[in-house]
Short mmCIF file of C-alpha atoms in Angstrom, two decimals:
data_model
loop_
_atom_site.label_atom_id
_atom_site.label_comp_id
_atom_site.label_asym_id
_atom_site.label_seq_id
_atom_site.Cartn_x
_atom_site.Cartn_y
_atom_site.Cartn_z
CA MET A 15 28.38 -3.99 38.41
CA GLY A 16 31.58 -3.51 40.35
CA HIS A 17 34.32 -1.15 39.34
CA LEU A 18 37.52 -2.73 38.12
CA THR A 19 40.10 -2.99 40.84
CA SER A 20 43.14 -4.54 39.17
CA ALA A 21 45.97 -2.03 38.92
CA LEU A 22 46.90 -3.07 35.40
CA LEU A 23 43.33 -2.97 34.21
CA ARG A 24 42.83 0.45 35.78
CA GLY A 25 45.49 1.89 33.54
CA LEU A 26 49.24 1.76 34.21
CA SER A 27 50.96 2.97 31.08
CA LEU A 28 52.99 -0.12 30.22
CA LEU A 29 53.50 0.99 26.64
CA LEU A 30 55.37 4.16 27.42
CA VAL A 31 57.29 2.63 30.29
CA THR A 32 58.66 0.02 27.88
CA ARG A 33 59.51 2.65 25.31
CA SER A 34 61.21 4.79 27.93
CA VAL A 35 63.63 1.97 28.71
CA PHE A 36 64.84 2.16 25.11
CA ALA A 37 64.83 5.95 25.27
CA MET A 38 67.42 6.08 28.05
CA VAL A 39 70.32 6.12 25.60
CA LEU A 40 68.68 9.09 23.88
CA PHE A 41 68.81 11.26 27.01
CA ASN A 42 68.76 14.95 26.13
CA ALA A 43 69.68 17.10 29.11
CA THR A 44 68.39 20.28 27.51
CA ASP A 45 64.94 18.88 26.78
CA LEU A 46 64.56 17.26 30.18
CA GLY A 47 65.87 20.40 31.82
CA ILE A 48 63.01 22.35 30.26
CA LEU A 49 60.55 19.91 31.80
CA LEU A 50 62.28 19.99 35.19
CA GLU A 51 62.17 23.77 35.17
CA LYS A 52 58.42 23.68 34.49
CA TYR A 53 57.56 21.22 37.21
CA LEU A 54 60.20 21.46 39.91
CA ASP A 55 61.07 24.10 42.48
CA ASP A 56 64.87 24.11 42.43
CA ASP A 57 65.62 27.46 44.05
CA ASP A 58 68.09 25.87 46.44
CA GLY A 59 69.98 24.28 43.58
CA ASP A 60 69.75 20.86 45.19
CA TRP A 61 68.15 18.36 42.83
CA VAL A 62 68.89 15.38 45.06
CA VAL A 63 66.04 15.61 47.56
CA GLU A 64 64.06 13.00 49.43
CA ARG A 65 60.80 14.03 47.70
CA GLN A 66 59.97 16.38 44.93
CA ARG A 67 58.62 19.88 45.59
CA SER A 68 56.05 20.66 42.91
CA LYS A 69 55.47 24.21 41.76
CA ARG A 70 52.08 23.43 40.27
CA ALA A 71 50.03 20.48 39.16
CA ILE A 72 50.28 21.27 35.47
CA THR A 73 50.96 24.22 33.19
CA ALA A 74 48.12 25.87 31.32
CA SER A 75 49.57 24.79 27.97
CA ASP A 76 49.93 21.14 28.99
CA MET A 77 46.45 21.16 30.52
CA GLN A 78 44.92 22.46 27.28
CA ALA A 79 46.91 20.03 25.14
CA ILE A 80 45.78 17.03 27.22
CA LEU A 81 42.16 18.20 27.22
CA ASP A 82 42.09 18.96 23.49
CA LEU A 83 43.62 15.59 22.61
CA HIS A 84 41.10 13.75 24.79
CA ASN A 85 38.19 15.46 23.03
CA LYS A 86 39.71 14.94 19.59
CA LEU A 87 40.19 11.22 20.23
CA ARG A 88 36.76 10.81 21.85
CA GLY A 89 35.13 12.41 18.81
CA GLN A 90 36.73 10.01 16.33
CA VAL A 91 35.99 6.60 17.89
CA TYR A 92 34.90 3.80 15.59
CA PRO A 93 32.28 2.51 15.50
CA PRO A 94 30.89 6.01 16.16
CA ALA A 95 29.43 6.87 19.56
CA SER A 96 25.90 8.21 20.00
CA ASN A 97 26.41 9.44 23.59
CA MET A 98 30.06 10.57 23.80
CA GLU A 99 30.27 13.61 26.08
CA TYR A 100 32.57 16.60 25.60
CA MET A 101 35.24 16.47 28.28
CA VAL A 102 36.03 19.46 30.50
CA TRP A 103 38.80 20.23 32.97
CA ASP A 104 38.05 19.83 36.66
CA THR A 105 40.33 21.56 39.17
CA GLU A 106 39.33 19.23 42.00
CA LEU A 107 40.36 16.22 39.93
CA GLU A 108 43.58 18.05 39.07
CA GLN A 109 44.28 18.56 42.77
CA SER A 110 43.61 14.91 43.58
CA ALA A 111 45.90 13.88 40.71
CA GLN A 112 48.62 16.21 42.01
CA GLU A 113 48.42 14.77 45.51
CA TRP A 114 48.82 11.27 44.12
CA ALA A 115 51.61 12.18 41.66
CA GLU A 116 53.59 13.67 44.53
CA THR A 117 53.71 10.26 46.26
CA CYS A 118 55.81 8.93 43.34
CA LEU A 119 54.23 5.52 43.80
CA TRP A 120 53.85 3.52 40.58
CA GLU A 121 50.44 2.17 41.45
CA HIS A 122 46.88 3.43 41.53
CA GLY A 123 45.63 5.45 44.42
CA PRO A 124 44.77 6.65 46.87
CA ALA A 125 42.68 3.63 47.78
CA GLY A 126 39.96 5.71 49.41
CA LEU A 127 39.39 7.74 46.23
CA LEU A 128 39.49 4.97 43.63
CA PRO A 129 35.87 3.87 44.12
CA GLN A 130 34.79 7.35 43.02
CA ILE A 131 37.13 8.09 40.11
CA GLY A 132 38.79 6.54 37.08
CA GLN A 133 42.55 6.86 36.70
CA ASN A 134 45.19 6.52 33.97
CA LEU A 135 48.90 6.75 34.80
CA GLY A 136 51.98 7.18 32.67
CA VAL A 137 55.69 7.52 33.44
CA HIS A 138 58.89 7.95 31.44
CA TRP A 139 62.42 9.17 31.78
CA GLY A 140 65.17 9.99 29.34
CA ARG A 141 64.49 12.26 26.41
CA TYR A 142 61.72 14.82 26.63
CA ARG A 143 58.20 13.68 25.83
CA PRO A 144 55.10 15.89 25.88
CA PRO A 145 52.41 14.63 28.26
CA THR A 146 50.14 14.07 25.26
CA SER A 147 52.43 11.19 24.23
CA HIS A 148 51.01 9.22 27.15
CA VAL A 149 47.44 10.15 26.18
CA GLN A 150 48.05 8.99 22.63
CA ALA A 151 49.59 5.74 23.90
CA TRP A 152 46.50 5.10 26.02
CA TYR A 153 44.29 5.61 22.99
CA ASP A 154 46.53 3.49 20.75
CA GLU A 155 45.43 0.41 22.70
CA VAL A 156 42.41 0.59 20.38
CA LYS A 157 44.41 -1.54 17.92
CA ASP A 158 43.90 -4.50 20.27
CA TYR A 159 40.29 -3.65 21.15
CA SER A 160 37.07 -4.96 19.56
CA PHE A 161 33.92 -2.96 20.25
CA PRO A 162 31.59 -5.30 22.17
CA TYR A 163 28.26 -5.64 20.45
CA PRO A 164 25.52 -7.27 22.55
CA GLN A 165 26.03 -10.79 21.33
CA GLU A 166 29.63 -10.77 22.54
CA CYS A 167 29.34 -8.43 25.49
CA ASN A 168 28.09 -9.89 28.72
CA PRO A 169 30.08 -10.48 30.91
CA HIS A 170 33.19 -9.48 28.95
CA CYS A 171 32.61 -5.72 28.52
CA PRO A 172 34.72 -3.73 28.29
CA PHE A 173 37.42 -6.39 27.71
CA ARG A 174 37.27 -7.42 24.07
CA CYS A 175 41.02 -7.08 24.03
CA SER A 176 43.63 -9.12 22.17
CA GLY A 177 46.57 -7.35 23.85
CA PRO A 178 47.69 -7.34 27.49
CA VAL A 179 45.46 -4.40 28.46
CA CYS A 180 42.93 -2.11 26.82
CA THR A 181 41.50 -0.25 29.77
CA HIS A 182 43.52 2.93 29.31
CA TYR A 183 41.67 3.21 26.01
CA THR A 184 38.25 2.33 27.41
CA GLN A 185 38.61 4.85 30.25
CA LEU A 186 39.73 7.56 27.84
CA VAL A 187 36.66 6.99 25.62
CA TRP A 188 34.18 6.16 28.38
CA ALA A 189 31.27 8.26 27.18
CA THR A 190 30.02 9.48 30.55
CA SER A 191 33.46 10.30 31.97
CA SER A 192 33.05 13.97 31.14
CA ARG A 193 35.55 15.56 33.55
CA ILE A 194 39.30 15.18 33.77
CA GLY A 195 42.09 16.58 35.91
CA CYS A 196 45.76 15.70 35.47
CA ALA A 197 49.08 16.47 37.16
CA ILE A 198 52.71 16.05 36.18
CA ASN A 199 55.47 15.52 38.71
CA VAL A 200 59.19 14.80 38.51
CA CYS A 201 60.07 11.95 40.85
CA TYR A 202 63.56 11.05 42.09
CA ASN A 203 64.57 7.40 42.35
CA MET A 204 61.08 6.16 41.44
CA ASN A 205 60.56 2.42 41.60
CA VAL A 206 58.88 1.36 38.36
CA TRP A 207 58.29 -2.41 38.39
CA GLY A 208 61.52 -3.08 40.25
CA GLN A 209 63.73 -0.62 38.35
CA ILE A 210 64.89 2.65 39.93
CA TRP A 211 64.52 5.63 37.63
CA ALA A 212 66.57 8.63 38.72
CA LYS A 213 64.36 11.42 37.38
CA ALA A 214 61.01 9.98 36.31
CA VAL A 215 58.32 12.20 34.80
CA TYR A 216 55.04 10.98 36.25
CA LEU A 217 51.62 11.80 34.73
CA ALA A 218 48.41 11.06 36.65
CA CYS A 219 44.97 11.71 35.12
CA ASN A 220 41.79 11.32 37.15
CA TYR A 221 38.37 10.96 35.51
CA SER A 222 34.82 11.44 36.74
CA PRO A 223 32.37 9.82 36.63
CA LYS A 224 34.55 6.72 36.64
CA GLY A 225 34.54 4.26 33.75
CA ASN A 226 35.47 0.62 33.13
CA TRP A 227 32.45 -1.08 34.66
CA TRP A 228 32.06 -4.83 34.28
CA GLY A 229 29.40 -5.79 31.75
CA TYR A 230 29.22 -2.36 30.09
CA ALA A 231 30.82 -0.97 26.98
CA PRO A 232 32.64 2.38 26.97
CA TYR A 233 29.96 4.05 24.85
CA LYS A 234 26.77 3.48 22.90
CA HIS A 235 27.14 2.87 19.19
CA GLY A 236 25.04 5.05 16.89
CA THR A 237 24.75 8.37 15.09
CA PRO A 238 26.96 10.94 16.87
CA CYS A 239 25.05 12.97 19.47
CA SER A 240 21.81 11.04 18.90
CA ALA A 241 21.67 9.72 22.49
CA CYS A 242 23.12 12.56 24.53
CA PRO A 243 21.94 13.03 28.12
CA PRO A 244 19.11 15.59 28.43
CA SER A 245 21.35 18.10 30.21
CA TYR A 246 23.20 18.80 26.94
CA GLY A 247 20.10 20.36 25.40
CA GLY A 248 20.59 18.85 21.96
CA MET A 249 23.92 20.56 21.25
CA CYS A 250 26.71 18.76 19.43
CA LYS A 251 30.33 19.70 18.77
CA GLU A 252 32.69 17.56 16.71
CA ASN A 253 30.64 14.40 17.38
CA LEU A 254 30.50 15.13 21.14
CA CYS A 255 27.53 16.06 23.35
CA TYR A 256 28.22 19.71 24.13
CA LYS A 257 26.81 22.37 26.44
CA GLY A 258 27.91 25.50 24.63
CA ASP A 259 30.20 28.42 25.40
CA GLY A 260 31.43 28.41 28.93
CA THR A 261 28.76 26.09 30.25
CA ASN A 262 30.71 22.86 30.02
CA ARG A 263 32.58 23.47 33.25
CA GLN A 264 30.47 21.21 35.33
CA ASN A 265 29.76 21.18 39.02
CA PRO A 266 30.86 17.73 40.19
CA HIS A 267 27.96 17.57 42.62
CA GLU A 268 25.45 17.87 39.78
CA GLU A 269 26.80 14.97 37.73
CA THR A 270 25.12 11.60 37.80
CA ASP A 271 27.04 8.35 37.45
CA GLU A 272 25.66 6.94 34.21
CA ARG A 273 26.66 3.59 32.81
CA ASN A 274 26.53 2.43 29.22
CA SER A 275 24.79 -0.45 27.56
CA ILE A 276 25.39 -1.64 24.00
CA GLU A 277 23.30 -0.90 20.95
CA PRO A 278 24.10 -2.54 17.64
CA GLU A 279 22.03 -0.29 15.40
CA ALA A 280 20.01 2.82 16.10
CA PRO A 281 20.16 3.92 19.75
CA HIS A 282 17.40 2.83 22.12
CA SER A 283 17.39 6.35 23.53
CA PRO A 284 17.52 8.16 20.21
CA GLY A 285 18.50 11.60 21.22
CA PRO A 286 18.74 14.14 23.94
CA ARG A 287 15.75 16.00 25.18
CA LEU A 288 16.10 19.59 24.11
CA GLN A 289 16.48 22.17 26.83
CA SER A 290 16.25 25.61 25.30
CA PRO A 291 18.49 28.28 26.77
CA SER A 292 16.88 31.21 28.51
CA PRO A 293 16.74 33.70 25.65
CA THR A 294 16.13 37.41 25.59
CA ARG A 295 12.56 37.21 24.44
CA ARG A 296 11.28 39.39 21.66
CA PRO A 297 7.69 40.61 21.56
CA ASN A 298 5.63 37.89 19.94
CA ALA A 299 8.06 35.21 21.11
CA VAL A 300 6.28 31.88 21.51
CA VAL A 301 7.90 29.21 23.65
CA SER A 302 6.00 25.93 23.57
CA LYS A 303 6.79 23.05 25.88
CA GLU A 304 4.09 20.79 24.49
CA GLN A 305 5.49 17.33 23.88
CA MET A 306 4.25 14.44 21.84
CA SER A 307 6.33 12.08 23.96
CA GLN A 308 4.96 11.11 27.33
CA ILE A 309 7.07 10.31 30.37
CA VAL A 310 5.82 7.18 32.13
CA THR A 311 6.83 4.97 35.04
CA CYS A 312 7.74 1.29 34.88
CA ASP A 313 4.25 0.39 36.13
CA THR A 314 2.24 2.53 33.68
CA LYS A 315 -0.16 0.45 31.60
CA LEU A 316 -1.11 1.54 28.11
CA ARG A 317 -4.76 1.28 29.12
CA ASP A 318 -4.15 3.88 31.84
CA GLN A 319 -2.03 6.23 29.75
CA CYS A 320 -3.34 6.22 26.20
CA LYS A 321 -6.23 8.68 26.21
CA GLY A 322 -5.28 11.29 23.60
CA THR A 323 -4.10 11.65 20.04
CA THR A 324 -0.45 11.99 21.04
CA CYS A 325 -0.23 8.72 22.94
CA ASN A 326 2.23 6.94 20.70
CA ARG A 327 5.73 7.90 21.93
CA TYR A 328 6.95 7.27 25.45
CA GLU A 329 10.00 7.78 27.62
CA CYS A 330 10.71 4.92 30.00
CA PRO A 331 12.97 5.21 33.06
CA ALA A 332 15.88 2.93 33.89
CA GLY A 333 15.55 -0.13 36.13
CA CYS A 334 12.18 -1.46 34.98
CA LEU A 335 13.37 -5.08 35.22
CA ASP A 336 13.00 -4.66 38.99
CA SER A 337 9.35 -3.66 38.60
CA MET A 338 6.57 -6.00 39.70
CA ALA A 339 4.38 -4.86 36.79
CA LYS A 340 3.08 -7.40 34.28
CA VAL A 341 3.52 -7.80 30.56
CA ILE A 342 0.95 -9.90 28.70
CA GLY A 343 1.68 -11.35 25.27
CA THR A 344 4.44 -11.67 22.71
CA VAL A 345 4.76 -9.25 19.77
CA TYR A 346 1.14 -8.24 20.42
CA TYR A 347 0.67 -7.03 23.98
CA ASP A 348 -2.52 -6.65 25.98
CA MET A 349 -3.46 -3.03 26.80
CA GLN A 350 -3.12 -3.88 30.49
CA SER A 351 0.59 -4.57 30.04
CA SER A 352 3.27 -2.24 31.36
CA ILE A 353 4.36 -0.07 28.43
CA CYS A 354 8.02 -0.15 29.43
CA LEU A 355 8.17 -3.87 30.22
CA ALA A 356 6.61 -4.61 26.83
CA GLY A 357 9.40 -2.55 25.26
CA ILE A 358 12.07 -4.49 27.15
CA HIS A 359 10.43 -7.84 26.40
CA TYR A 360 10.33 -7.08 22.67
CA GLY A 361 13.85 -5.64 22.72
CA VAL A 362 13.29 -2.05 21.57
CA ILE A 363 14.66 -0.68 24.85
CA ASP A 364 16.78 -2.23 27.59
CA ASN A 365 16.95 -1.82 31.35
CA ASP A 366 18.59 1.58 30.90
CA GLY A 367 15.23 2.88 29.68
CA GLY A 368 14.78 5.10 26.65
CA TRP A 369 12.28 6.16 24.03
CA MET A 370 9.85 3.85 22.26
CA ASP A 371 6.86 4.07 19.94
CA VAL A 372 3.54 2.29 20.52
CA THR A 373 0.93 1.36 17.90
CA ARG A 374 -2.56 0.27 18.86
CA GLN A 375 -3.66 -2.84 16.97
CA GLY A 376 -7.32 -3.32 17.88
CA ARG A 377 -8.62 -6.57 19.35
CA LYS A 378 -6.66 -9.82 19.28
CA ASP A 379 -8.14 -13.21 20.10
CA PHE A 380 -5.37 -14.36 22.45
CA PHE A 381 -1.91 -13.45 23.77
CA ILE A 382 1.05 -15.85 23.92
CA LYS A 383 3.48 -16.06 26.83
CA SER A 384 7.25 -16.21 26.31
CA TYR A 385 10.58 -15.50 28.00
CA LYS A 386 12.59 -12.80 26.24
CA ASN A 387 15.30 -10.34 27.30
CA GLY A 388 15.11 -11.29 30.96
CA LEU A 389 11.32 -11.06 31.19
CA GLN A 390 8.62 -13.73 31.37
CA SER A 391 5.41 -12.49 29.78
CA LEU A 392 2.01 -13.91 30.62
CA GLY A 393 -0.46 -15.62 28.33
CA LYS A 394 -4.12 -14.71 27.99
CA TYR A 395 -6.67 -16.74 26.08
CA GLN A 396 -9.47 -14.26 25.63
CA SER A 397 -9.83 -11.36 23.24
CA ALA A 398 -8.68 -7.86 24.22
CA ASN A 399 -7.30 -4.69 22.71
CA ALA A 400 -3.62 -4.96 21.78
CA PHE A 401 -0.59 -2.84 20.95
CA THR A 402 2.85 -3.32 19.43
CA VAL A 403 6.11 -1.53 20.20
CA SER A 404 8.92 -0.25 18.00
CA LYS A 405 12.14 1.73 18.17
CA VAL A 406 12.21 5.48 17.83
CA THR A 407 14.41 6.20 14.85
CA VAL A 408 16.30 9.46 14.42
CA LYS A 409 16.62 11.40 11.16
CA VAL A 410 18.91 14.36 10.56
CA ILE A 411 17.27 16.70 8.05
CA THR A 412 17.96 19.97 6.29
CA CYS A 413 16.15 23.27 6.74
CA GLU A 414 14.15 22.56 3.56
CA THR A 415 12.85 19.08 4.46
CA THR A 416 9.05 18.79 4.57
CA VAL A 417 6.71 16.26 6.16
CA SER A 418 5.29 15.42 2.73
CA ALA A 419 8.78 14.27 1.72
CA LEU A 420 9.79 12.67 5.02
CA CYS A 421 6.71 10.89 6.42
CA PRO A 422 3.44 11.86 4.71
CA TYR A 423 0.15 11.18 6.42
CA GLN A 424 -1.37 7.81 5.63
CA LYS A 425 -3.79 5.30 7.07
CA PRO A 426 -3.12 3.43 9.20
CA ALA A 427 -0.97 6.12 10.77
CA ARG A 428 2.74 5.42 11.06
CA HIS A 429 5.41 6.89 13.28
CA CYS A 430 7.62 9.66 12.01
CA PRO A 431 11.24 9.54 13.12
CA ARG A 432 12.51 11.90 15.74
CA ILE A 433 14.00 14.78 13.78
CA TYR A 434 17.23 16.68 14.32
CA CYS A 435 17.22 20.18 12.82
CA PRO A 436 20.42 22.11 12.09
CA ARG A 437 21.11 25.55 13.45
CA ASN A 438 20.19 28.85 11.82
CA CYS A 439 17.26 27.74 9.65
CA LEU A 440 15.82 31.21 10.24
CA GLN A 441 18.32 32.50 7.68
CA GLU A 442 17.17 30.09 4.95
CA ASN A 443 15.45 31.39 1.82
CA PRO A 444 11.73 31.54 2.73
CA HIS A 445 10.81 30.64 -0.87
CA LEU A 446 12.70 27.36 -0.51
CA SER A 447 11.69 26.78 3.11
CA ARG A 448 8.08 27.87 3.35
CA VAL A 449 6.07 27.95 6.55
CA ILE A 450 2.32 27.64 5.98
CA GLY A 451 -0.02 27.91 8.95
CA THR A 452 0.07 28.48 12.70
CA LYS A 453 0.19 25.61 15.20
CA MET A 454 -1.15 23.35 12.45
CA TYR A 455 1.12 23.49 9.41
CA SER A 456 0.75 22.33 5.83
CA ASP A 457 2.87 19.29 5.08
CA LYS A 458 4.53 21.35 2.33
CA SER A 459 6.12 23.51 5.07
CA SER A 460 9.72 23.32 6.21
CA ILE A 461 9.71 21.20 9.37
CA CYS A 462 12.57 23.04 11.05
CA ARG A 463 11.35 26.55 10.24
CA SER A 464 7.84 25.55 11.39
CA ALA A 465 9.38 24.35 14.65
CA ILE A 466 11.06 27.74 15.12
CA HIS A 467 7.79 29.51 14.26
CA ALA A 468 5.91 27.37 16.78
CA GLY A 469 8.50 28.08 19.47
CA VAL A 470 9.50 24.46 20.08
CA LEU A 471 13.01 25.01 18.69
CA ARG A 472 15.58 27.76 19.03
CA ASN A 473 17.09 28.99 15.78
CA GLU A 474 20.53 29.51 17.29
CA SER A 475 20.84 25.97 18.67
CA GLY A 476 18.77 23.69 16.45
CA GLY A 477 17.99 20.33 18.01
CA TYR A 478 15.38 17.62 18.22
CA VAL A 479 11.65 17.85 17.50
CA ASP A 480 8.80 15.38 17.09
CA VAL A 481 6.22 15.72 14.32
CA MET A 482 2.76 14.21 13.93
CA PRO A 483 1.16 14.14 10.47
CA THR A 484 -2.61 14.64 10.47
CA ASP A 485 -5.39 14.34 7.91
CA ASN A 486 -7.16 16.97 5.83
CA ARG A 487 -7.19 20.61 6.86
CA LYS A 488 -8.96 23.24 4.80
CA LEU A 489 -7.51 26.44 6.27
CA TYR A 490 -4.05 27.53 7.43
CA ILE A 491 -3.69 30.88 9.19
CA SER A 492 -0.69 33.19 8.82
CA SER A 493 1.08 34.84 11.75
CA TYR A 494 4.38 36.41 12.78
CA GLN A 495 6.19 34.46 15.47
CA ASN A 496 9.85 34.15 16.44
CA GLY A 497 11.16 36.04 13.42
CA ILE A 498 9.15 34.09 10.81
CA VAL A 499 6.05 35.24 8.92
CA SER A 500 4.01 32.17 8.03
CA GLU A 501 1.69 32.00 5.03
CA SER A 502 -2.05 31.51 4.98
CA LEU A 503 -3.64 28.96 2.69
CA GLN A 504 -7.25 27.96 2.02
CA ASN A 505 -8.60 24.74 0.53
CA PRO A 506 -5.23 23.28 -0.44
CA ALA A 507 -5.12 20.29 -2.74
CA GLY A 508 -4.77 17.23 -0.54
CA GLY A 509 -4.83 19.32 2.59
CA LYS A 510 -2.50 17.15 4.67
CA ALA A 511 -1.16 18.81 7.82
CA PHE A 512 1.20 18.23 10.73
CA ARG A 513 1.89 19.37 14.25
CA VAL A 514 5.35 19.89 15.70
CA PHE A 515 6.29 19.18 19.31
CA ALA A 516 9.11 20.02 21.66
CA VAL A 517 11.60 17.41 22.90
CA ILE A 518 12.43 18.52 26.44
#
C-alpha cells in the first residue's frame, strides 16, 4: 500500500488558514508580539529580513501542550481503539520539522523525507493563537469522518470523509504513529495559496511511523489497550498503550512500521503479550514464562504442532496469504491444514496475523472446498481428523474473579477468554480473593492473585494471562511465593482446578 502523496491529503491546515483570513481585522499587536519574542531572534531590531532567524524549534511549554493534547485526543476516539499507542516527543522529528518550517514554504516537504514520515501543517496570522488551536482543528475534521468498518473499507480507507479533507485527523489518530516532533516559525511575506501574509506563524508537525496508508484504517476498533503491540508489556494509560515511567521515549531505530487493518468487533489480536519488567527479586520469587499460547509459522500444520494439552491457542505471524501452505475444508478443517491459513479462511484472523483458538473435532467423513477471505481451500472426500477455529476473546476481570465464575471446567472443554488483570491485586483482602494451591489452583481461587503467586504476572503492572480449567484434583498444596501465602486443600467438593499461563 503506497503512502498518500497529495499535499492536501497529507495535511495542510485549510481550516485555520480560512479562519485566519477573518482574524486579520482582530490583529492584536501585544499578543502577536509575545509570540514573535518567543520564536524570533530580533536582537538587531530589524524585523524586515529576507528569512527568519529562529531561536529554537519550540518552547518547552508549547511542546508539552501539543504532546498532551495529541494523547488526550488519541485516547478519546470513537469508536474506541484497541491498539492506540501513547505518543512521545522525538527530538529528531522536531529538528526535521524546524528545518522545514524555516523554509516558509506552504507545502509538504522535504520531498526526500516524506516517504519516511507523516506531516501535518498549520499557519495563521493576525491575533495570537496557541499552537494547540491547529492540533484541535486537525482533530475536528472527525465531524466529517466515518470510521471504516471492513464492509466499507477497501480501497477507501482511510477516506470515509464527507468534507474536503480528513487526513489531518487520521494522521493525528493513526494508532502506530507513536512519535511526534513539531516546530513553530514566524515567516515574513509567506505565500499561502496565492496570498502574501506579512508575519505568518507556521506550525509543522512530523510523525513517525507515518500514517495515512491506502486501504488501512487509522486504528483497530475494540476494547482500549486490548491489541497493543507486545513491546508495551500490557500497560495501559488513559486508553493508550503505554510503556511506563520514562520508558516511552523511543529509539527511532527500534520502531517497526506497523499498519492497521479493521476489526468490527473483538480484535483479532486480542491483547499485547506481557513483558514483565526486570524486578528486584525477592527470595522465593517465581518467574514463570510458561505459555499456553504457541507461536507458529504460516506453514505449521495442526497435525505437526498439536501434541500436548496446551495446544489450543496459537499466535500467527503476518503475511500468511503469501504462504504456499494448504488449507483443507470449510468450517471443519483437516488436521493437515495450515493452522494460520485456516484462521484466515474462516475469518477469525486476517493477513496481519494474530491470536486464535483451535478445537479438535474428531473424525469427519469429508471436507468441502470453498473460496473465502482471499483463500481457496481444498476439498477431501475421505475421513480424517478435523479441527475448528475461533476468535480469542478478551475479558477484563477484577481481583476477586474466579475460574468457577468465569469459565468453569466442562466437557467437551471450551476456551476461556484471555484475561486482563488490574494492578495491585496483592493488596486485596485474602479472604475475598483466596489462592488455593501451587501451580495447580482450585477454581475457587482468585485468578489474578493466583497468577501473581505463580509468577506469570507482576503485581505492580497487572496485565494479560491465559487460564486452562482442568478436571478433578484431590489435593492442593500451600506455599509462599511472590508475597502471597496460598492455602492447602484436600478432597474438595467438585475438585475442579485450573492452570495459569504467562502471555509474553
